[in-house]
CSV table of C-alpha atoms and ligand atoms in Angstrom, one decimal:
chain,number,residue,atom,x,y,z
X,1,MET,CA,0.0,-0.1,0.0
X,2,LYS,CA,1.3,3.4,-1.0
X,3,GLU,CA,1.7,5.8,2.0
X,4,ARG,CA,-0.4,8.9,1.6
X,5,THR,CA,2.6,11.2,2.2
X,6,ASP,CA,4.2,9.4,-0.8
X,7,VAL,CA,1.2,10.2,-3.0
X,8,LEU,CA,1.6,13.9,-2.2
X,9,ARG,CA,5.4,13.8,-2.6
X,10,GLU,CA,5.1,12.1,-6.0
X,11,LEU,CA,2.6,14.7,-7.2
X,12,ALA,CA,4.9,17.4,-6.1
X,13,GLU,CA,8.0,15.8,-7.8
X,14,LEU,CA,5.9,15.5,-11.0
X,15,GLY,CA,4.9,19.2,-10.8
X,16,ARG,CA,1.3,18.2,-10.4
X,17,LEU,CA,0.5,19.1,-6.8
X,18,ARG,CA,-2.5,21.4,-6.6
X,19,ASP,CA,-3.8,23.7,-4.0
X,20,PHE,CA,-6.2,26.6,-3.7
X,21,ARG,CA,-5.2,30.3,-4.1
X,22,PRO,CA,-7.5,32.7,-2.4
X,23,LEU,CA,-8.5,35.8,-4.2
X,24,ALA,CA,-9.5,39.0,-2.4
X,25,GLY,CA,-11.5,41.6,-4.2
X,26,ARG,CA,-12.6,41.9,-7.8
X,27,ALA,CA,-13.0,44.9,-10.1
X,28,GLY,CA,-14.0,44.4,-13.7
X,29,ALA,CA,-11.5,41.9,-15.2
X,30,ARG,CA,-9.0,42.4,-12.4
X,31,VAL,CA,-8.7,40.5,-9.1
X,32,MET,CA,-6.5,40.9,-6.0
X,33,MET,CA,-4.1,38.0,-5.1
X,34,ASP,CA,-1.4,38.2,-2.5
X,35,GLY,CA,-1.9,42.0,-2.3
X,36,LYS,CA,-1.4,42.4,-6.0
X,37,SER,CA,-3.9,43.4,-8.8
X,38,LEU,CA,-3.9,40.8,-11.6
X,39,LEU,CA,-5.6,40.6,-15.0
X,40,ASN,CA,-7.9,37.4,-14.5
X,41,LEU,CA,-7.2,35.1,-17.4
X,42,SER,CA,-8.5,32.1,-15.6
X,43,SER,CA,-12.2,32.6,-15.2
X,44,ASN,CA,-15.1,31.6,-17.3
X,45,ASP,CA,-16.8,34.9,-16.9
X,46,TYR,CA,-16.8,35.2,-20.7
X,47,LEU,CA,-19.1,38.2,-21.0
X,48,GLY,CA,-17.7,40.1,-18.1
X,49,ILE,CA,-21.0,39.8,-16.2
X,50,GLY,CA,-19.2,38.6,-13.1
X,51,GLY,CA,-17.3,41.9,-12.8
X,52,ASP,CA,-20.2,44.2,-13.7
X,53,ASP,CA,-21.0,45.9,-10.5
X,54,GLU,CA,-23.7,48.0,-12.1
X,55,MET,CA,-25.6,45.0,-13.3
X,56,LEU,CA,-25.4,43.5,-9.8
X,57,ALA,CA,-26.8,46.7,-8.3
X,58,ARG,CA,-29.7,46.6,-10.8
X,59,PHE,CA,-30.4,43.1,-9.8
X,60,TYR,CA,-30.6,43.8,-6.0
X,61,ALA,CA,-32.5,46.9,-6.6
X,62,GLU,CA,-35.5,44.7,-7.4
X,63,MET,CA,-35.3,43.3,-3.9
X,64,ASP,CA,-38.0,44.7,-1.6
X,65,ASP,CA,-39.9,43.5,1.5
X,66,THR,CA,-42.1,41.2,-0.5
X,67,SER,CA,-39.6,39.7,-2.9
X,68,ARG,CA,-36.7,39.2,-0.3
X,69,MET,CA,-38.0,35.9,1.0
X,70,GLU,CA,-39.9,34.8,-2.0
X,71,SER,CA,-37.1,35.0,-4.6
X,72,PHE,CA,-33.8,36.5,-2.9
X,73,ALA,CA,-33.5,33.8,-0.2
X,74,PRO,CA,-30.0,32.2,0.0
X,75,GLY,CA,-31.4,28.7,0.3
X,76,SER,CA,-34.3,26.4,-0.9
X,77,THR,CA,-34.0,24.1,2.1
X,78,SER,CA,-35.2,21.0,0.4
X,79,SER,CA,-35.0,18.9,-2.7
X,80,ARG,CA,-37.2,20.3,-5.6
X,81,LEU,CA,-39.4,17.3,-5.4
X,82,LEU,CA,-40.2,18.1,-1.8
X,83,SER,CA,-40.7,21.7,-0.7
X,84,GLY,CA,-37.6,23.1,-2.5
X,85,ASP,CA,-39.5,24.1,-5.7
X,86,ASN,CA,-39.9,27.7,-6.6
X,87,ILE,CA,-42.1,29.5,-9.0
X,88,VAL,CA,-39.2,31.4,-10.5
X,89,ALA,CA,-37.5,28.0,-11.5
X,90,HIS,CA,-40.6,27.3,-13.7
X,91,ARG,CA,-40.5,30.8,-15.1
X,92,LEU,CA,-36.9,30.3,-16.1
X,93,GLU,CA,-37.5,26.8,-17.5
X,94,SER,CA,-40.4,28.1,-19.6
X,95,ARG,CA,-38.4,31.0,-20.9
X,96,LEU,CA,-35.5,28.8,-21.9
X,97,ALA,CA,-37.7,26.4,-23.7
X,98,GLU,CA,-39.4,29.3,-25.4
X,99,CYS,CA,-36.1,30.8,-26.6
X,100,TYR,CA,-34.8,27.5,-27.9
X,101,GLY,CA,-38.2,26.7,-29.5
X,102,ALA,CA,-38.3,23.4,-27.5
X,103,GLU,CA,-41.0,21.6,-25.6
X,104,ALA,CA,-39.3,21.7,-22.2
X,105,ALA,CA,-36.2,22.7,-20.2
X,106,LEU,CA,-35.1,21.5,-16.8
X,107,LEU,CA,-32.7,23.0,-14.3
X,108,PHE,CA,-29.9,21.2,-12.4
X,109,ASN,CA,-27.7,22.5,-9.7
X,110,SER,CA,-24.5,22.6,-11.9
X,111,GLY,CA,-22.9,21.4,-15.1
X,112,TYR,CA,-21.4,18.6,-13.0
X,113,HIS,CA,-24.7,17.5,-11.6
X,114,ILE,CA,-26.4,17.5,-15.0
X,115,ASN,CA,-23.7,15.4,-16.7
X,116,ILE,CA,-23.5,12.9,-13.9
X,117,GLY,CA,-27.3,12.8,-13.7
X,118,ILE,CA,-28.7,12.4,-17.2
X,119,LEU,CA,-26.5,9.7,-18.5
X,120,PRO,CA,-27.0,7.1,-15.8
X,121,ALA,CA,-30.8,8.0,-15.5
X,122,LEU,CA,-31.7,7.3,-19.1
X,123,PHE,CA,-29.0,4.9,-20.5
X,124,GLY,CA,-28.7,1.5,-19.0
X,125,ARG,CA,-27.3,-2.0,-19.5
X,126,GLN,CA,-28.6,-2.6,-23.0
X,127,ASP,CA,-27.5,0.8,-24.3
X,128,LEU,CA,-24.4,2.4,-25.8
X,129,ILE,CA,-22.8,5.7,-25.0
X,130,LEU,CA,-20.4,7.1,-27.7
X,131,SER,CA,-18.2,9.9,-26.1
X,132,ASP,CA,-15.5,12.2,-27.5
X,133,LYS,CA,-12.2,11.4,-25.8
X,134,LEU,CA,-11.7,15.0,-24.7
X,135,ASN,CA,-15.2,15.4,-23.2
X,136,HIS,CA,-15.2,17.1,-19.7
X,137,ALA,CA,-14.5,15.1,-16.5
X,138,SER,CA,-18.2,15.5,-15.6
X,139,ILE,CA,-19.3,13.6,-18.7
X,140,VAL,CA,-16.7,10.9,-18.1
X,141,ASP,CA,-18.1,10.5,-14.6
X,142,GLY,CA,-21.6,10.4,-15.9
X,143,THR,CA,-20.6,7.6,-18.4
X,144,ARG,CA,-19.0,5.7,-15.5
X,145,LEU,CA,-22.1,6.0,-13.3
X,146,SER,CA,-24.3,4.6,-16.2
X,147,GLN,CA,-24.6,0.9,-16.7
X,148,ALA,CA,-24.4,1.4,-20.5
X,149,THR,CA,-21.5,0.2,-22.6
X,150,LEU,CA,-19.1,3.0,-23.3
X,151,LYS,CA,-17.0,3.6,-26.4
X,152,ARG,CA,-14.8,6.7,-26.7
X,153,TYR,CA,-13.9,8.0,-30.1
X,154,ARG,CA,-10.7,10.1,-30.8
X,155,HIS,CA,-11.3,13.8,-30.3
X,156,LEU,CA,-13.4,15.2,-33.3
X,157,ASP,CA,-12.7,12.0,-35.3
X,158,TYR,CA,-16.1,11.4,-36.9
X,159,ALA,CA,-14.8,8.7,-39.2
X,160,GLN,CA,-14.0,6.7,-36.2
X,161,LEU,CA,-17.3,7.5,-34.6
X,162,ARG,CA,-19.0,6.2,-37.8
X,163,SER,CA,-17.1,2.9,-37.7
X,164,LEU,CA,-18.0,2.4,-34.0
X,165,LEU,CA,-21.6,3.0,-35.0
X,166,GLU,CA,-21.3,0.5,-37.9
X,167,LYS,CA,-19.8,-2.1,-35.5
X,168,TYR,CA,-21.8,-1.7,-32.4
X,169,ARG,CA,-25.2,0.1,-33.3
X,170,GLY,CA,-26.9,-3.3,-33.9
X,171,GLU,CA,-26.0,-4.7,-30.5
X,172,ALA,CA,-27.5,-1.9,-28.5
X,173,GLU,CA,-31.0,-0.7,-27.8
X,174,ARG,CA,-30.6,3.0,-27.3
X,175,VAL,CA,-27.4,4.8,-28.4
X,176,VAL,CA,-26.4,8.3,-27.5
X,177,ILE,CA,-23.6,10.4,-28.9
X,178,VAL,CA,-22.1,12.8,-26.4
X,179,SER,CA,-20.0,15.8,-27.3
X,180,GLU,CA,-19.2,19.3,-26.0
X,181,SER,CA,-19.8,21.9,-28.7
X,182,VAL,CA,-16.9,24.2,-27.7
X,183,PHE,CA,-14.3,22.0,-25.9
X,184,SER,CA,-13.2,23.5,-22.6
X,185,MET,CA,-9.4,23.0,-22.8
X,186,ASP,CA,-8.7,23.6,-26.5
X,187,GLY,CA,-11.4,26.0,-27.4
X,188,ASP,CA,-12.0,24.0,-30.6
X,189,VAL,CA,-15.5,23.2,-31.9
X,190,ALA,CA,-17.4,20.1,-32.8
X,191,ASP,CA,-19.0,19.6,-36.2
X,192,ILE,CA,-22.6,19.6,-35.1
X,193,ALA,CA,-23.9,19.1,-38.6
X,194,GLU,CA,-21.9,15.8,-39.0
X,195,LEU,CA,-23.1,14.7,-35.4
X,196,VAL,CA,-26.7,15.3,-36.4
X,197,ARG,CA,-26.1,13.4,-39.7
X,198,LEU,CA,-24.7,10.5,-37.8
X,199,LYS,CA,-27.4,10.5,-35.3
X,200,LYS,CA,-30.1,10.3,-37.9
X,201,GLU,CA,-28.3,7.7,-40.0
X,202,PHE,CA,-27.8,5.4,-37.1
X,203,ASP,CA,-31.0,6.2,-35.2
X,204,CYS,CA,-29.3,7.6,-32.1
X,205,GLU,CA,-29.8,10.4,-29.6
X,206,LEU,CA,-27.5,13.3,-29.4
X,207,TYR,CA,-26.3,15.0,-26.2
X,208,LEU,CA,-24.5,18.3,-26.6
X,209,ASP,CA,-22.8,20.1,-23.8
X,210,GLU,CA,-22.7,23.8,-24.7
X,211,ALA,CA,-21.1,24.9,-21.4
X,212,HIS,CA,-18.6,27.0,-23.2
X,213,ALA,CA,-20.7,28.2,-26.0
X,214,PHE,CA,-23.9,29.3,-24.1
X,215,GLY,CA,-23.8,33.1,-24.0
X,216,LEU,CA,-21.3,33.4,-26.8
X,217,PHE,CA,-22.5,32.1,-30.1
X,218,GLY,CA,-25.5,31.9,-32.2
X,219,LYS,CA,-28.5,34.2,-32.2
X,220,SER,CA,-28.9,35.8,-28.8
X,221,GLY,CA,-25.9,33.8,-27.6
X,222,LEU,CA,-28.0,30.7,-27.4
X,223,GLY,CA,-25.0,28.5,-28.5
X,224,LYS,CA,-23.5,26.6,-31.4
X,225,ALA,CA,-26.5,24.4,-32.1
X,226,VAL,CA,-28.6,27.5,-32.6
X,227,GLU,CA,-25.9,29.0,-34.7
X,228,CYS,CA,-26.0,26.0,-37.0
X,229,GLY,CA,-29.7,26.1,-37.2
X,230,LEU,CA,-29.8,22.6,-35.6
X,231,ALA,CA,-31.0,23.1,-32.0
X,232,GLY,CA,-34.1,21.2,-32.9
X,233,GLU,CA,-32.1,18.1,-33.7
X,234,ILE,CA,-30.3,17.9,-30.3
X,235,ASP,CA,-32.0,15.6,-27.9
X,236,PHE,CA,-30.3,16.9,-24.8
X,237,LEU,CA,-29.0,20.4,-25.2
X,238,VAL,CA,-27.0,21.3,-22.1
X,239,GLY,CA,-26.0,24.8,-20.9
X,240,VAL,CA,-24.5,26.1,-17.7
X,241,PHE,CA,-25.0,29.3,-15.7
X,242,GLY,CA,-21.6,29.2,-14.0
X,243,LYS,CA,-19.7,30.6,-17.0
X,244,SER,CA,-21.2,33.3,-19.2
X,245,LEU,CA,-23.9,34.2,-16.7
X,246,ALA,CA,-21.4,34.2,-13.8
X,247,SER,CA,-23.7,32.3,-11.5
X,248,MET,CA,-24.4,28.6,-10.8
X,249,GLY,CA,-26.6,26.0,-12.1
X,250,SER,CA,-27.3,24.3,-15.5
X,251,PHE,CA,-30.2,23.4,-17.8
X,252,VAL,CA,-31.1,20.8,-20.3
X,253,VAL,CA,-33.4,21.7,-23.2
X,254,CYS,CA,-35.3,18.6,-24.3
X,255,SER,CA,-38.7,17.1,-25.1
X,256,ARG,CA,-41.4,17.1,-22.4
X,257,GLN,CA,-41.2,13.3,-22.2
X,258,LEU,CA,-37.4,13.4,-21.5
X,259,ARG,CA,-38.0,16.1,-18.8
X,260,ASP,CA,-40.7,14.0,-17.1
X,261,LEU,CA,-38.4,11.0,-17.1
X,262,LEU,CA,-35.5,13.0,-15.7
X,263,VAL,CA,-37.7,14.4,-12.9
X,264,ASN,CA,-38.4,10.8,-11.9
X,265,SER,CA,-35.0,9.3,-12.3
X,266,ALA,CA,-32.0,11.7,-12.3
X,267,ARG,CA,-30.4,11.1,-8.9
X,268,SER,CA,-28.3,14.3,-8.9
X,269,LEU,CA,-31.5,16.2,-9.2
X,270,ILE,CA,-33.7,14.3,-6.8
X,271,PHE,CA,-31.3,13.7,-4.0
X,272,THR,CA,-29.9,17.1,-3.5
X,273,THR,CA,-31.1,20.6,-2.2
X,274,ALA,CA,-32.5,22.7,-4.9
X,275,LEU,CA,-30.7,25.8,-6.2
X,276,PRO,CA,-31.4,28.8,-4.0
X,277,PRO,CA,-34.1,31.2,-5.1
X,278,VAL,CA,-31.6,34.1,-5.4
X,279,ILE,CA,-29.5,32.1,-7.9
X,280,ILE,CA,-32.6,31.1,-9.9
X,281,ARG,CA,-33.8,34.7,-10.1
X,282,TRP,CA,-30.2,35.9,-11.1
X,283,ASN,CA,-30.1,33.2,-13.8
X,284,LEU,CA,-33.4,34.5,-15.3
X,285,PHE,CA,-32.3,38.2,-14.9
X,286,ALA,CA,-28.8,37.5,-16.4
X,287,PHE,CA,-30.2,35.3,-19.2
X,288,GLU,CA,-32.4,38.2,-20.4
X,289,GLN,CA,-29.5,40.6,-20.3
X,290,MET,CA,-27.1,38.0,-22.0
X,291,MET,CA,-29.4,37.7,-25.0
X,292,GLN,CA,-29.0,41.5,-25.7
X,293,MET,CA,-25.1,41.4,-25.5
X,294,ASP,CA,-24.2,41.1,-29.2
X,295,GLY,CA,-21.6,43.9,-28.8
X,296,PRO,CA,-19.6,42.2,-26.1
X,297,ARG,CA,-19.8,38.9,-28.0
X,298,ALA,CA,-18.2,40.4,-31.1
X,299,HIS,CA,-15.6,42.3,-29.0
X,300,LEU,CA,-14.7,39.0,-27.3
X,301,GLN,CA,-14.1,37.2,-30.6
X,302,SER,CA,-12.0,39.9,-32.1
X,303,LEU,CA,-9.9,40.0,-28.9
X,304,ALA,CA,-9.3,36.2,-29.2
X,305,ALA,CA,-8.3,36.4,-32.9
X,306,ALA,CA,-5.8,39.2,-32.2
X,307,LEU,CA,-4.3,37.3,-29.3
X,308,ARG,CA,-4.1,34.0,-31.3
X,309,ASP,CA,-2.3,35.9,-34.1
X,310,ASP,CA,0.2,37.5,-31.7
X,311,LEU,CA,0.9,34.2,-29.9
X,312,ARG,CA,1.7,32.5,-33.3
X,313,GLU,CA,3.9,35.4,-34.3
X,314,GLN,CA,5.9,34.9,-31.2
X,315,GLY,CA,6.4,31.2,-32.2
X,316,LEU,CA,4.1,29.8,-29.5
X,317,HIS,CA,1.8,26.8,-29.9
X,318,THR,CA,-1.9,27.8,-29.7
X,319,ASP,CA,-5.1,26.3,-31.1
X,320,GLY,CA,-8.9,26.5,-31.3
X,321,GLU,CA,-11.1,29.4,-32.5
X,322,THR,CA,-12.9,30.7,-29.5
X,323,SER,CA,-12.3,33.0,-26.6
X,324,ILE,CA,-10.6,30.1,-24.9
X,325,VAL,CA,-7.0,30.4,-26.1
X,326,PRO,CA,-4.7,27.5,-25.1
X,327,VAL,CA,-0.9,28.0,-25.1
X,328,ILE,CA,0.5,24.5,-25.1
X,329,ILE,CA,3.9,24.3,-23.2
X,330,GLY,CA,4.3,20.6,-22.7
X,331,GLU,CA,6.3,19.9,-19.6
X,332,ASP,CA,4.3,20.1,-16.2
X,333,ALA,CA,7.1,21.7,-14.1
X,334,GLU,CA,7.9,24.2,-16.8
X,335,THR,CA,4.2,25.2,-17.1
X,336,VAL,CA,4.1,25.7,-13.3
X,337,ARG,CA,7.3,27.9,-13.6
X,338,LEU,CA,5.9,30.0,-16.4
X,339,ALA,CA,2.6,30.5,-14.6
X,340,GLU,CA,4.3,31.8,-11.6
X,341,ARG,CA,6.3,34.2,-13.7
X,342,MET,CA,3.2,35.4,-15.5
X,343,ARG,CA,1.5,36.1,-12.1
X,344,GLU,CA,4.6,38.1,-11.1
X,345,ALA,CA,4.1,40.1,-14.3
X,346,GLY,CA,0.4,40.8,-13.4
X,347,PHE,CA,-1.4,38.0,-15.4
X,348,LEU,CA,-3.5,35.6,-13.4
X,349,LEU,CA,-2.7,32.3,-15.2
X,350,PHE,CA,-2.6,28.7,-13.7
X,351,PRO,CA,-0.9,25.7,-15.2
X,352,VAL,CA,-3.4,23.2,-16.6
X,353,ARG,CA,-1.8,19.8,-16.1
X,354,PRO,CA,-2.7,16.1,-16.4
X,355,PRO,CA,-5.2,14.5,-15.5
X,356,THR,CA,-7.2,17.6,-16.8
X,357,VAL,CA,-5.3,17.4,-20.1
X,358,PRO,CA,-3.3,14.6,-21.8
X,359,VAL,CA,0.2,13.9,-20.6
X,360,GLY,CA,2.8,16.1,-22.4
X,361,THR,CA,0.4,18.8,-23.2
X,362,SER,CA,0.4,20.9,-20.0
X,363,ARG,CA,-0.7,24.5,-20.8
X,364,PHE,CA,-2.1,27.8,-20.1
X,365,ARG,CA,-5.7,28.1,-20.8
X,366,ILE,CA,-6.1,31.8,-21.4
X,367,SER,CA,-9.7,32.6,-20.9
X,368,LEU,CA,-10.8,36.1,-22.2
X,369,THR,CA,-13.6,38.1,-21.1
X,370,ALA,CA,-15.5,40.9,-22.9
X,371,GLY,CA,-14.5,43.3,-20.1
X,372,MET,CA,-10.9,43.2,-21.3
X,373,GLN,CA,-9.3,45.6,-23.9
X,374,TRP,CA,-6.4,44.8,-26.3
X,375,GLU,CA,-4.1,47.1,-24.2
X,376,ASP,CA,-4.6,44.8,-21.2
X,377,LEU,CA,-3.4,41.8,-23.1
X,378,GLN,CA,-0.8,43.0,-25.7
X,379,ALA,CA,2.3,42.5,-23.5
X,380,LEU,CA,1.4,38.8,-22.7
X,381,PRO,CA,2.5,36.8,-25.9
X,382,GLY,CA,6.0,38.5,-25.8
X,383,LEU,CA,6.3,37.8,-22.1
X,384,ILE,CA,5.4,34.1,-22.5
X,385,ALA,CA,7.8,33.7,-25.5
X,386,GLU,CA,10.6,35.4,-23.5
X,387,GLU,CA,10.2,33.1,-20.6
X,388,VAL,CA,9.9,29.9,-22.8
X,389,ARG,CA,13.3,30.8,-24.3
X,390,ARG,CA,15.0,31.5,-21.0
N,1,PMP,N1,-19.4,20.7,-18.8
N,1,PMP,C1,-18.2,21.3,-19.3
N,1,PMP,C2,-17.9,21.2,-20.8
N,1,PMP,C3,-17.4,22.1,-18.5
N,1,PMP,O1,-16.2,22.6,-18.9
N,1,PMP,C4,-17.8,22.2,-17.1
N,1,PMP,C5,-16.9,23.1,-16.1
N,1,PMP,N2,-15.7,23.4,-16.4
N,1,PMP,C6,-18.9,21.6,-16.7
N,1,PMP,C7,-19.6,20.8,-17.6
N,1,PMP,C8,-19.3,21.7,-15.2
N,1,PMP,O2,-20.0,22.8,-15.0
N,1,PMP,P1,-20.2,23.4,-13.5
N,1,PMP,O3,-19.0,24.2,-13.3
N,1,PMP,O4,-21.5,24.1,-13.6
N,1,PMP,O5,-20.3,22.2,-12.6
């Protein structure tokens, strides 16, 4: 048996030991850490809503003696199936369904809860799950909790997905293809049209996690499936509120029947305290604002394009096409060292290491927000390149 101290020592030797770093204070895209103001390049606050004090003030201005307990309370005190349900949750679900042109929507407490909840609830022993190899850890955990057979296809390799379908479709009752639309660590994008073609040809269901696309792409920021005009073909369209809406929680847009089944079987929905009323009310408020934010969406994409160009000009290895801009360094310990140097220089970056990303691809995941300007970023590519050469 390996001693626990050895586990920690080995992680440290590999440059993979992790710990928390408390932040104090926040203003726009900047945060305070260890008494220093840093540009926050490590949040998922893509639209800058989390740093928007004026929007927060408008939200709380709606609070009065009547609404305080009804929809600003910090806790729901029960599972949604008991006394934790709230009228605002129904309003938010109806509005989501309406905006996506779908029959129904259902809230969960987080993206993690939704991905570990839906797959085991609806796919069992006779079924098959086909999952992109770079899908998020919460999807991986959902596939592990499910009794269904799991086959993983190489990242974005739809020829391999097709051959898995040709080989195994006949043996399974239900089959679901699971993919992110924008991938969290590389900022690259799934071919949704191809996924829909395969789903139809092989009579499968399609599960699309839009965690990093919701708020950013498509009409009113509703995501990549809407951008492609294919939202109606997605059986489980998942979005989260923790990123672009700077809040907490998640939703699935689906048929009325799937919603009813999930309410009766998704353990991560049934056996947990429902989201607090204040969070649900914020999610509805911020969702309405988000749909109007075409200006910040366009600004964010142009910032990302400029940063990618500059990183490449400096000879650095980047990828993807969204506001998640990876800089692949490779070595774990070197990535840790570089991240420390960037923090000293005023940029809040953390090393992303295995197991979050494949071995040998440790990186920075530069996450831009619409609250930033090019002047905030322009020194960064040169600084990283200089340190890499050192
Ligand atoms: N899905 C994806 C693709 C994610 O990247 C994440 C979080 N990074 C989640 C789900 C989990 O969402 P949450 O933080 O709301 O649990």
